[in-house]
Amino acid sequence: MRGSRLSKWVIVVPMAALAIATIYPLLFTTNVAMKTQREYILDRFSVSSSLRWDNLSSAWVNGGMARYFVNSLIVVTAAVALLLIIGSMAGFALSHVRFRGSRALFLGCLAALFVPFQVIMVPLARTMADSGLIDTYPGLILAYVAQFLPFTIYLMTSYYTRIPTEIVDAARIDGNSLYGVYRRIMLPMGLPALLSVGVLNALFCWNDVLIALLMMPSPEHRTLMVGVTSLRGQYTADVPTFASGVLIAAIPVLVIYLFLQRQIADGVTAGSTKG
Amino acid sequence: MIIGAIFNMLLSVDGPLNAVLGAVGIDPVDWLGDSSVAIFSVVGVHIWATFGMGLVVFLSGFATLDAALLDAARVDGASTPQMIRHVIVPGLSRTIQFAFVTTMIGMLTSMFGLLFVMTSGGPGGSTYLPEYYIWIQQGQMNRPALASAASTVLFLVMLVVGLAQIAILRRGLKEE
């Protein structure tokens, strides 16, 4: 690139400011989580005098974060597993198997993508209450699966459409049942897409507040995100403990982002450019 | 959501942001407690939170730009503003539309977590959004009829927005 030294600075300075603005709140939270309450009140910005884990353990044990963490883990794991199984099967069926109404079914999925959750939340809550699924793990898991299934099916179908029909036909001629084709061809070939969709769904479910709040009213069933909020009420004055709770909730997400950036970017940008 | 919790600390009245402002002589602002400021604080945090995703989308968009086209424009003597206007923006039209649509959907449907953590709709209802109102009526006030009515209104609004989005996407596809 040509360009004078000045024009280089015009780019570098705002970019650096953006980078700092992005990373700083996280550093701040980590730092505060290590401080004592006294240290925080005296000086909010000073670097913590030592690595202190008291706040973390107090949020984990006394604040109930351990319980919330397990709740989140159960629900997210089950929901993502179900989503991937149903999504990949449906994607295969909608892209390579001709059956009556398959087109209508795919269009139905597309239409469901455009319906925001807020519109269906009242009937959903009533249905769940009437069927006794409210405040149970299966209830929340089903709600997540229902909410994110259209997106999953849509992405899997468009991915599988790119796999040539000849491969499926060849496998069929070699004597595979439909399930055999799914098991031996579609699952292994769909792995990159499944990973992308799985990671995105895990993040969606993990970060969700609204559905969890609606489906799990009782305190012992709170997911991590709802739990963090209740922690705020509990530790209004004790900012370091609250910061520790926030950190506990953020760490899994950060780990996922760190190791699976590629998949997340692929999933997010699917459909944003040609081809 | 986590972001909301973090900014809750940063933006509190006796929090770090006000401490910085105080150091340069600006009076503390009640970012989340002042009904005329709170909504802008929440929207600002939402922009901060989704900015990174937008960046990723645009990065992958720029990667698909044809370098030969840029060079050709340079050789033909195009200035930087001309390059942006006639080469880069048309080349990124699909990306821009995608970012536009996803940002709009995000704003309309995924602010609940932030609102819930940062302001709980307050102060004085100044940061109510439709979804928050529906949730309050359904979950807290136990008024399902009112909540359903609000849902229906929201659905109609979203339908108009959705149809507009589809129209824009259609037009974008034709241009290719």
Short mmCIF file of C-alpha atoms in Angstrom, two decimals:
data_model
loop_
_atom_site.label_atom_id
_atom_site.label_comp_id
_atom_site.label_asym_id
_atom_site.label_seq_id
_atom_site.Cartn_x
_atom_site.Cartn_y
_atom_site.Cartn_z
CA MET A 1 0.00 0.00 0.00
CA ARG A 2 1.29 3.46 -0.72
CA GLY A 3 0.28 6.29 1.53
CA SER A 4 2.12 8.76 3.66
CA ARG A 5 3.02 8.29 7.29
CA LEU A 6 0.15 10.56 8.30
CA SER A 7 -2.51 8.52 6.55
CA LYS A 8 -1.15 5.44 8.26
CA TRP A 9 -1.71 7.10 11.63
CA VAL A 10 -5.23 8.06 10.60
CA ILE A 11 -5.94 4.35 10.31
CA VAL A 12 -3.88 3.05 13.20
CA VAL A 13 -5.07 5.38 15.97
CA PRO A 14 -8.84 4.79 15.66
CA MET A 15 -8.24 1.07 15.18
CA ALA A 16 -6.14 0.91 18.34
CA ALA A 17 -8.80 2.87 20.23
CA LEU A 18 -11.44 0.40 19.05
CA ALA A 19 -9.32 -2.56 20.05
CA ILE A 20 -8.79 -1.10 23.51
CA ALA A 21 -12.48 -0.27 23.89
CA THR A 22 -13.24 -3.88 22.99
CA ILE A 23 -10.82 -5.56 25.32
CA TYR A 24 -10.79 -3.17 28.26
CA PRO A 25 -14.15 -4.00 29.91
CA LEU A 26 -13.05 -7.62 30.09
CA LEU A 27 -9.69 -6.78 31.63
CA PHE A 28 -11.42 -4.47 34.05
CA THR A 29 -13.80 -7.22 35.18
CA THR A 30 -10.97 -9.71 35.62
CA ASN A 31 -8.97 -7.20 37.60
CA VAL A 32 -11.90 -6.27 39.84
CA ALA A 33 -12.67 -9.93 40.49
CA MET A 34 -9.20 -10.28 41.99
CA LYS A 35 -9.52 -7.28 44.29
CA THR A 36 -10.82 -7.00 47.81
CA GLN A 37 -13.83 -4.81 48.31
CA ARG A 38 -11.71 -2.23 50.12
CA GLU A 39 -9.24 -2.07 47.27
CA TYR A 40 -12.06 -1.56 44.79
CA ILE A 41 -13.61 1.31 46.70
CA LEU A 42 -10.28 3.06 47.25
CA ASP A 43 -9.15 2.84 43.65
CA ARG A 44 -11.16 1.28 40.84
CA PHE A 45 -8.39 1.22 38.28
CA SER A 46 -5.32 0.08 40.16
CA VAL A 47 -4.04 -3.36 39.31
CA SER A 48 -5.00 -5.87 41.97
CA SER A 49 -2.24 -6.33 44.53
CA SER A 50 -2.27 -10.10 44.21
CA LEU A 51 -4.07 -12.91 42.44
CA ARG A 52 -6.87 -13.55 44.86
CA TRP A 53 -9.39 -16.31 44.34
CA ASP A 54 -11.63 -15.61 47.39
CA ASN A 55 -14.19 -13.67 45.38
CA LEU A 56 -14.41 -16.36 42.75
CA SER A 57 -14.95 -19.10 45.29
CA SER A 58 -17.45 -17.01 47.22
CA ALA A 59 -19.49 -16.36 44.06
CA TRP A 60 -19.15 -20.03 43.12
CA VAL A 61 -20.23 -21.40 46.52
CA ASN A 62 -22.22 -18.72 48.39
CA GLY A 63 -23.62 -17.00 45.31
CA GLY A 64 -24.86 -20.33 43.95
CA MET A 65 -22.97 -20.03 40.67
CA ALA A 66 -21.96 -23.70 40.88
CA ARG A 67 -25.60 -24.76 40.75
CA TYR A 68 -26.41 -22.36 37.89
CA PHE A 69 -23.36 -23.51 35.97
CA VAL A 70 -24.47 -27.14 36.13
CA ASN A 71 -28.01 -26.16 35.09
CA SER A 72 -26.69 -24.30 32.06
CA LEU A 73 -24.38 -27.14 31.16
CA ILE A 74 -27.15 -29.74 31.25
CA VAL A 75 -29.59 -27.68 29.25
CA VAL A 76 -27.15 -26.43 26.61
CA THR A 77 -25.56 -29.84 26.04
CA ALA A 78 -28.88 -31.60 25.64
CA ALA A 79 -30.36 -28.88 23.44
CA VAL A 80 -27.35 -28.72 21.12
CA ALA A 81 -27.19 -32.51 20.81
CA LEU A 82 -30.87 -32.70 19.89
CA LEU A 83 -30.54 -29.76 17.49
CA LEU A 84 -27.63 -31.38 15.66
CA ILE A 85 -29.32 -34.78 15.36
CA ILE A 86 -32.64 -33.39 14.13
CA GLY A 87 -31.01 -30.67 12.06
CA SER A 88 -28.67 -32.97 10.16
CA MET A 89 -31.38 -35.56 9.48
CA ALA A 90 -33.82 -32.89 8.33
CA GLY A 91 -31.12 -31.22 6.24
CA PHE A 92 -30.36 -34.50 4.49
CA ALA A 93 -34.05 -35.26 3.90
CA LEU A 94 -34.86 -31.78 2.60
CA SER A 95 -31.86 -31.61 0.29
CA HIS A 96 -31.62 -35.13 -1.17
CA VAL A 97 -34.79 -37.08 -0.51
CA ARG A 98 -37.83 -36.36 -2.62
CA PHE A 99 -41.06 -36.73 -0.72
CA ARG A 100 -44.47 -35.12 -0.79
CA GLY A 101 -44.47 -31.76 0.88
CA SER A 102 -40.72 -31.48 1.22
CA ARG A 103 -40.71 -28.11 -0.51
CA ALA A 104 -43.52 -26.84 1.71
CA LEU A 105 -41.67 -28.10 4.77
CA PHE A 106 -38.52 -26.21 3.80
CA LEU A 107 -40.51 -23.05 3.13
CA GLY A 108 -42.13 -23.51 6.54
CA CYS A 109 -38.69 -23.56 8.13
CA LEU A 110 -37.73 -20.40 6.27
CA ALA A 111 -40.91 -18.68 7.42
CA ALA A 112 -40.22 -19.72 11.01
CA LEU A 113 -36.84 -17.98 10.76
CA PHE A 114 -38.65 -14.69 10.35
CA VAL A 115 -40.93 -15.11 13.37
CA PRO A 116 -39.31 -13.44 16.36
CA PHE A 117 -39.45 -15.24 19.68
CA GLN A 118 -41.32 -12.41 21.39
CA VAL A 119 -44.31 -13.05 19.20
CA ILE A 120 -44.68 -16.67 20.26
CA MET A 121 -43.57 -16.38 23.86
CA VAL A 122 -47.03 -16.05 25.39
CA PRO A 123 -48.53 -19.11 23.70
CA LEU A 124 -45.30 -21.01 24.35
CA ALA A 125 -45.43 -20.24 28.06
CA ARG A 126 -49.08 -21.25 28.27
CA THR A 127 -48.53 -24.48 26.34
CA MET A 128 -45.58 -25.40 28.51
CA ALA A 129 -47.57 -24.63 31.67
CA ASP A 130 -50.55 -26.67 30.50
CA SER A 131 -48.40 -29.66 29.61
CA GLY A 132 -46.58 -29.52 32.93
CA LEU A 133 -43.22 -28.84 31.31
CA ILE A 134 -42.66 -25.45 32.87
CA ASP A 135 -39.86 -25.32 35.40
CA THR A 136 -38.41 -28.64 34.22
CA TYR A 137 -35.21 -29.34 32.32
CA PRO A 138 -37.00 -31.05 29.41
CA GLY A 139 -39.23 -27.99 29.08
CA LEU A 140 -36.37 -25.55 28.68
CA ILE A 141 -34.46 -27.95 26.42
CA LEU A 142 -37.50 -28.35 24.17
CA ALA A 143 -38.01 -24.60 24.07
CA TYR A 144 -34.41 -24.08 22.94
CA VAL A 145 -34.66 -26.83 20.33
CA ALA A 146 -37.88 -25.35 18.98
CA GLN A 147 -36.43 -21.86 18.91
CA PHE A 148 -33.18 -22.66 17.11
CA LEU A 149 -34.31 -25.56 14.91
CA PRO A 150 -35.35 -23.47 11.87
CA PHE A 151 -31.92 -21.83 11.74
CA THR A 152 -30.20 -25.20 12.15
CA ILE A 153 -32.29 -26.92 9.48
CA TYR A 154 -31.84 -24.01 7.09
CA LEU A 155 -28.05 -24.01 7.40
CA MET A 156 -27.75 -27.81 7.21
CA THR A 157 -30.04 -28.01 4.18
CA SER A 158 -28.13 -25.35 2.29
CA TYR A 159 -24.85 -27.09 3.16
CA TYR A 160 -26.07 -30.53 2.10
CA THR A 161 -27.51 -29.18 -1.14
CA ARG A 162 -23.93 -28.61 -2.26
CA ILE A 163 -23.12 -32.32 -1.90
CA PRO A 164 -23.68 -33.86 -5.37
CA THR A 165 -26.64 -36.21 -5.75
CA GLU A 166 -24.33 -38.68 -7.53
CA ILE A 167 -22.65 -39.51 -4.23
CA VAL A 168 -25.98 -40.32 -2.63
CA ASP A 169 -27.07 -42.34 -5.68
CA ALA A 170 -23.81 -44.29 -5.71
CA ALA A 171 -24.20 -45.15 -2.04
CA ARG A 172 -27.78 -46.23 -2.66
CA ILE A 173 -26.73 -48.48 -5.55
CA ASP A 174 -24.08 -50.02 -3.32
CA GLY A 175 -26.96 -51.21 -1.17
CA ASN A 176 -27.19 -48.63 1.58
CA SER A 177 -30.50 -47.85 3.17
CA LEU A 178 -31.47 -44.20 3.53
CA TYR A 179 -30.28 -44.34 7.11
CA GLY A 180 -27.03 -45.93 5.92
CA VAL A 181 -26.46 -43.03 3.54
CA TYR A 182 -27.11 -40.59 6.36
CA ARG A 183 -24.82 -42.43 8.72
CA ARG A 184 -21.94 -43.16 6.31
CA ILE A 185 -22.02 -40.20 3.91
CA MET A 186 -24.00 -37.27 5.25
CA LEU A 187 -22.79 -37.24 8.83
CA PRO A 188 -19.06 -37.41 8.01
CA MET A 189 -19.33 -34.96 5.11
CA GLY A 190 -21.46 -32.56 7.11
CA LEU A 191 -19.01 -32.38 9.99
CA PRO A 192 -17.69 -28.85 9.32
CA ALA A 193 -21.20 -27.45 9.05
CA LEU A 194 -22.34 -29.39 12.11
CA LEU A 195 -19.46 -27.97 14.10
CA SER A 196 -20.29 -24.40 13.02
CA VAL A 197 -23.98 -24.75 13.72
CA GLY A 198 -23.32 -26.55 16.99
CA VAL A 199 -21.01 -23.84 18.27
CA LEU A 200 -23.39 -21.06 17.29
CA ASN A 201 -26.34 -22.83 18.89
CA ALA A 202 -24.35 -23.45 22.05
CA LEU A 203 -23.54 -19.73 22.26
CA PHE A 204 -27.15 -18.73 21.60
CA CYS A 205 -28.45 -21.07 24.30
CA TRP A 206 -25.71 -20.21 26.77
CA ASN A 207 -26.29 -16.46 26.39
CA ASP A 208 -30.07 -16.61 26.39
CA VAL A 209 -31.93 -14.91 29.23
CA LEU A 210 -35.48 -14.49 28.01
CA ILE A 211 -36.40 -18.13 27.35
CA ALA A 212 -34.68 -19.34 30.50
CA LEU A 213 -36.46 -16.72 32.56
CA LEU A 214 -39.80 -17.68 31.06
CA MET A 215 -39.38 -21.45 31.38
CA MET A 216 -37.57 -21.74 34.72
CA PRO A 217 -39.17 -19.54 37.38
CA SER A 218 -37.80 -21.27 40.46
CA PRO A 219 -34.41 -20.14 41.83
CA GLU A 220 -32.78 -23.56 41.90
CA HIS A 221 -33.42 -23.99 38.18
CA ARG A 222 -31.78 -20.74 37.11
CA THR A 223 -29.33 -20.92 34.26
CA LEU A 224 -26.03 -19.14 34.52
CA MET A 225 -27.14 -15.99 32.73
CA VAL A 226 -30.21 -15.55 34.88
CA GLY A 227 -28.07 -16.42 37.89
CA VAL A 228 -25.63 -13.59 37.19
CA THR A 229 -28.54 -11.17 37.29
CA SER A 230 -29.74 -12.45 40.63
CA LEU A 231 -26.18 -12.15 41.87
CA ARG A 232 -26.36 -8.44 41.18
CA GLY A 233 -29.26 -8.06 43.60
CA GLN A 234 -27.45 -10.19 46.15
CA TYR A 235 -24.13 -8.37 46.04
CA THR A 236 -25.09 -4.79 45.19
CA ALA A 237 -22.40 -3.37 47.41
CA ASP A 238 -19.86 -6.13 46.86
CA VAL A 239 -18.71 -5.37 43.33
CA PRO A 240 -15.71 -7.74 43.33
CA THR A 241 -17.90 -10.78 44.09
CA PHE A 242 -20.34 -9.71 41.39
CA ALA A 243 -17.44 -9.30 38.95
CA SER A 244 -16.32 -12.84 39.85
CA GLY A 245 -19.77 -14.15 38.99
CA VAL A 246 -19.65 -12.34 35.66
CA LEU A 247 -16.21 -13.82 35.02
CA ILE A 248 -17.43 -17.35 35.76
CA ALA A 249 -20.27 -16.89 33.29
CA ALA A 250 -17.97 -15.41 30.65
CA ILE A 251 -15.13 -17.93 30.77
CA PRO A 252 -16.85 -20.76 28.86
CA VAL A 253 -17.90 -18.33 26.13
CA LEU A 254 -14.39 -16.91 25.90
CA VAL A 255 -12.89 -20.39 25.64
CA ILE A 256 -15.31 -21.28 22.85
CA TYR A 257 -14.48 -18.07 20.98
CA LEU A 258 -10.76 -18.62 21.38
CA PHE A 259 -10.69 -22.15 20.04
CA LEU A 260 -13.52 -22.10 17.54
CA GLN A 261 -13.25 -18.61 15.97
CA ARG A 262 -13.09 -20.05 12.48
CA GLN A 263 -16.36 -21.99 12.87
CA ILE A 264 -18.15 -19.04 14.45
CA ALA A 265 -17.07 -16.69 11.69
CA ASP A 266 -18.12 -19.24 9.07
CA GLY A 267 -21.53 -19.64 10.67
CA VAL A 268 -22.12 -15.92 11.12
CA THR A 269 -21.06 -14.99 7.63
CA ALA A 270 -22.92 -17.83 5.90
CA GLY A 271 -24.98 -16.09 3.25
CA SER A 272 -23.30 -12.73 3.62
CA THR A 273 -21.23 -13.05 0.48
CA LYS A 274 -21.77 -14.74 -2.82
CA GLY A 275 -21.09 -18.44 -3.15
CA MET B 1 -25.90 -10.50 28.66
CA ILE B 2 -22.55 -10.86 30.30
CA ILE B 3 -21.74 -7.63 28.54
CA GLY B 4 -24.71 -6.01 30.22
CA ALA B 5 -23.44 -7.13 33.59
CA ILE B 6 -19.96 -5.79 32.89
CA PHE B 7 -21.27 -2.42 31.76
CA ASN B 8 -23.49 -2.34 34.79
CA MET B 9 -20.31 -1.97 36.82
CA LEU B 10 -18.62 0.41 34.38
CA LEU B 11 -21.62 2.71 34.11
CA SER B 12 -22.78 2.84 37.72
CA VAL B 13 -23.01 6.31 39.28
CA ASP B 14 -19.88 5.80 41.38
CA GLY B 15 -18.33 3.62 38.67
CA PRO B 16 -15.15 3.91 36.62
CA LEU B 17 -16.55 5.85 33.66
CA ASN B 18 -17.79 8.62 35.90
CA ALA B 19 -14.48 8.56 37.75
CA VAL B 20 -12.67 9.19 34.47
CA LEU B 21 -15.11 11.96 33.53
CA GLY B 22 -14.67 13.46 36.99
CA ALA B 23 -10.91 13.52 36.52
CA VAL B 24 -11.29 15.76 33.47
CA GLY B 25 -13.87 17.90 35.26
CA ILE B 26 -17.15 16.61 33.94
CA ASP B 27 -19.96 16.04 36.43
CA PRO B 28 -20.96 12.41 36.92
CA VAL B 29 -23.76 11.23 34.67
CA ASP B 30 -26.30 8.73 35.96
CA TRP B 31 -25.95 6.54 32.85
CA LEU B 32 -28.57 3.97 33.78
CA GLY B 33 -30.65 5.85 36.36
CA ASP B 34 -31.54 8.94 34.36
CA SER B 35 -34.63 8.31 32.25
CA SER B 36 -33.45 10.55 29.41
CA VAL B 37 -30.00 8.92 29.19
CA ALA B 38 -30.65 5.27 30.02
CA ILE B 39 -31.97 4.17 26.62
CA PHE B 40 -28.95 5.64 24.86
CA SER B 41 -26.63 3.87 27.28
CA VAL B 42 -28.31 0.54 26.53
CA VAL B 43 -28.25 1.10 22.77
CA GLY B 44 -24.61 2.18 22.99
CA VAL B 45 -23.71 -1.03 24.80
CA HIS B 46 -25.65 -3.05 22.23
CA ILE B 47 -23.68 -1.40 19.43
CA TRP B 48 -20.45 -2.09 21.29
CA ALA B 49 -21.48 -5.73 21.69
CA THR B 50 -22.45 -6.36 18.06
CA PHE B 51 -19.71 -4.26 16.50
CA GLY B 52 -17.28 -7.19 16.44
CA MET B 53 -19.66 -9.42 14.52
CA GLY B 54 -20.25 -6.67 11.99
CA LEU B 55 -16.50 -6.38 11.59
CA VAL B 56 -16.20 -10.12 10.92
CA VAL B 57 -18.96 -9.94 8.32
CA PHE B 58 -17.29 -7.02 6.54
CA LEU B 59 -13.87 -8.64 6.73
CA SER B 60 -15.15 -11.68 4.90
CA GLY B 61 -16.91 -9.34 2.46
CA PHE B 62 -13.69 -7.47 1.70
CA ALA B 63 -11.92 -10.78 1.18
CA THR B 64 -14.23 -11.49 -1.76
CA LEU B 65 -13.53 -8.15 -3.46
CA ASP B 66 -11.69 -8.64 -6.73
CA ALA B 67 -8.20 -7.17 -6.31
CA ALA B 68 -7.83 -6.85 -10.08
CA LEU B 69 -10.84 -4.54 -10.14
CA LEU B 70 -9.27 -2.29 -7.50
CA ASP B 71 -5.99 -2.18 -9.40
CA ALA B 72 -7.79 -1.37 -12.62
CA ALA B 73 -9.58 1.54 -10.98
CA ARG B 74 -6.29 2.79 -9.57
CA VAL B 75 -4.63 2.60 -12.97
CA ASP B 76 -7.54 4.50 -14.47
CA GLY B 77 -6.76 7.28 -12.00
CA ALA B 78 -9.63 6.95 -9.56
CA SER B 79 -9.28 8.90 -6.33
CA THR B 80 -9.91 7.20 -3.01
CA PRO B 81 -13.46 8.59 -2.61
CA GLN B 82 -14.21 7.53 -6.19
CA MET B 83 -12.87 4.06 -5.45
CA ILE B 84 -15.12 3.76 -2.43
CA ARG B 85 -18.15 5.11 -4.25
CA HIS B 86 -17.86 3.17 -7.51
CA VAL B 87 -15.88 0.03 -6.77
CA ILE B 88 -15.93 -0.92 -3.12
CA VAL B 89 -19.53 -0.14 -2.16
CA PRO B 90 -21.08 -1.86 -5.20
CA GLY B 91 -18.76 -4.82 -4.64
CA LEU B 92 -19.89 -5.10 -1.06
CA SER B 93 -23.60 -4.55 -1.72
CA ARG B 94 -24.50 -8.06 -0.65
CA THR B 95 -22.47 -7.74 2.54
CA ILE B 96 -23.99 -4.37 3.37
CA GLN B 97 -27.50 -5.73 2.92
CA PHE B 98 -26.70 -8.73 5.07
CA ALA B 99 -25.28 -6.56 7.83
CA PHE B 100 -28.25 -4.22 7.59
CA VAL B 101 -30.81 -7.01 7.90
CA THR B 102 -29.06 -8.91 10.68
CA THR B 103 -28.41 -5.76 12.69
CA MET B 104 -32.03 -4.75 12.40
CA ILE B 105 -33.26 -8.17 13.49
CA GLY B 106 -30.77 -8.12 16.34
CA MET B 107 -31.95 -4.74 17.53
CA LEU B 108 -35.58 -5.77 17.37
CA THR B 109 -35.31 -9.13 19.05
CA SER B 110 -32.20 -9.59 21.12
CA MET B 111 -32.03 -6.64 23.45
CA PHE B 112 -33.94 -8.34 26.22
CA GLY B 113 -30.89 -9.65 28.03
CA LEU B 114 -29.25 -6.24 28.11
CA LEU B 115 -32.41 -4.50 29.26
CA PHE B 116 -33.08 -7.08 31.91
CA VAL B 117 -29.62 -6.81 33.41
CA MET B 118 -28.90 -3.14 32.94
CA THR B 119 -32.11 -1.27 33.67
CA SER B 120 -35.00 -3.73 34.18
CA GLY B 121 -37.06 -1.43 31.97
CA GLY B 122 -36.49 1.51 34.26
CA PRO B 123 -36.15 4.20 35.29
CA GLY B 124 -39.84 4.91 35.07
CA GLY B 125 -40.37 2.63 32.09
CA SER B 126 -38.09 4.70 29.88
CA THR B 127 -36.24 1.66 28.54
CA TYR B 128 -39.22 -0.58 27.86
CA LEU B 129 -39.05 -2.33 24.52
CA PRO B 130 -41.96 -4.39 23.16
CA GLU B 131 -40.39 -7.69 24.17
CA TYR B 132 -39.76 -6.44 27.69
CA TYR B 133 -43.34 -5.21 27.99
CA ILE B 134 -44.70 -8.56 26.82
CA TRP B 135 -42.54 -10.40 29.29
CA ILE B 136 -43.63 -8.18 32.19
CA GLN B 137 -47.30 -8.59 31.36
CA GLN B 138 -47.05 -12.34 30.89
CA GLY B 139 -44.52 -13.38 33.49
CA GLN B 140 -44.83 -10.79 36.23
CA MET B 141 -48.32 -9.30 36.06
CA ASN B 142 -50.01 -12.50 34.92
CA ARG B 143 -52.02 -10.73 32.23
CA PRO B 144 -51.81 -13.17 29.32
CA ALA B 145 -54.55 -11.45 27.31
CA LEU B 146 -52.73 -8.12 27.32
CA ALA B 147 -49.44 -9.87 26.59
CA SER B 148 -51.00 -11.71 23.65
CA ALA B 149 -52.42 -8.47 22.29
CA ALA B 150 -48.99 -6.85 22.54
CA SER B 151 -47.45 -9.89 20.81
CA THR B 152 -49.93 -9.56 17.96
CA VAL B 153 -49.11 -5.89 17.48
CA LEU B 154 -45.40 -6.67 17.56
CA PHE B 155 -45.93 -9.45 15.04
CA LEU B 156 -47.67 -7.07 12.63
CA VAL B 157 -44.84 -4.57 12.97
CA MET B 158 -42.25 -7.29 12.42
CA LEU B 159 -44.20 -8.58 9.43
CA VAL B 160 -43.91 -5.19 7.73
CA VAL B 161 -40.22 -5.01 8.59
CA GLY B 162 -39.71 -8.60 7.44
CA LEU B 163 -41.45 -8.03 4.11
CA ALA B 164 -39.35 -4.90 3.57
CA GLN B 165 -36.24 -6.95 4.28
CA ILE B 166 -37.27 -9.66 1.84
CA ALA B 167 -37.95 -6.99 -0.81
CA ILE B 168 -34.49 -5.50 -0.24
CA LEU B 169 -32.83 -8.91 -0.42
CA ARG B 170 -34.75 -9.74 -3.61
CA ARG B 171 -33.61 -6.53 -5.25
CA GLY B 172 -30.06 -7.30 -4.15
CA LEU B 173 -30.19 -10.74 -5.73
CA LYS B 174 -31.44 -9.32 -9.02
CA GLU B 175 -28.54 -6.90 -9.19
CA GLU B 176 -26.03 -9.71 -9.30
#
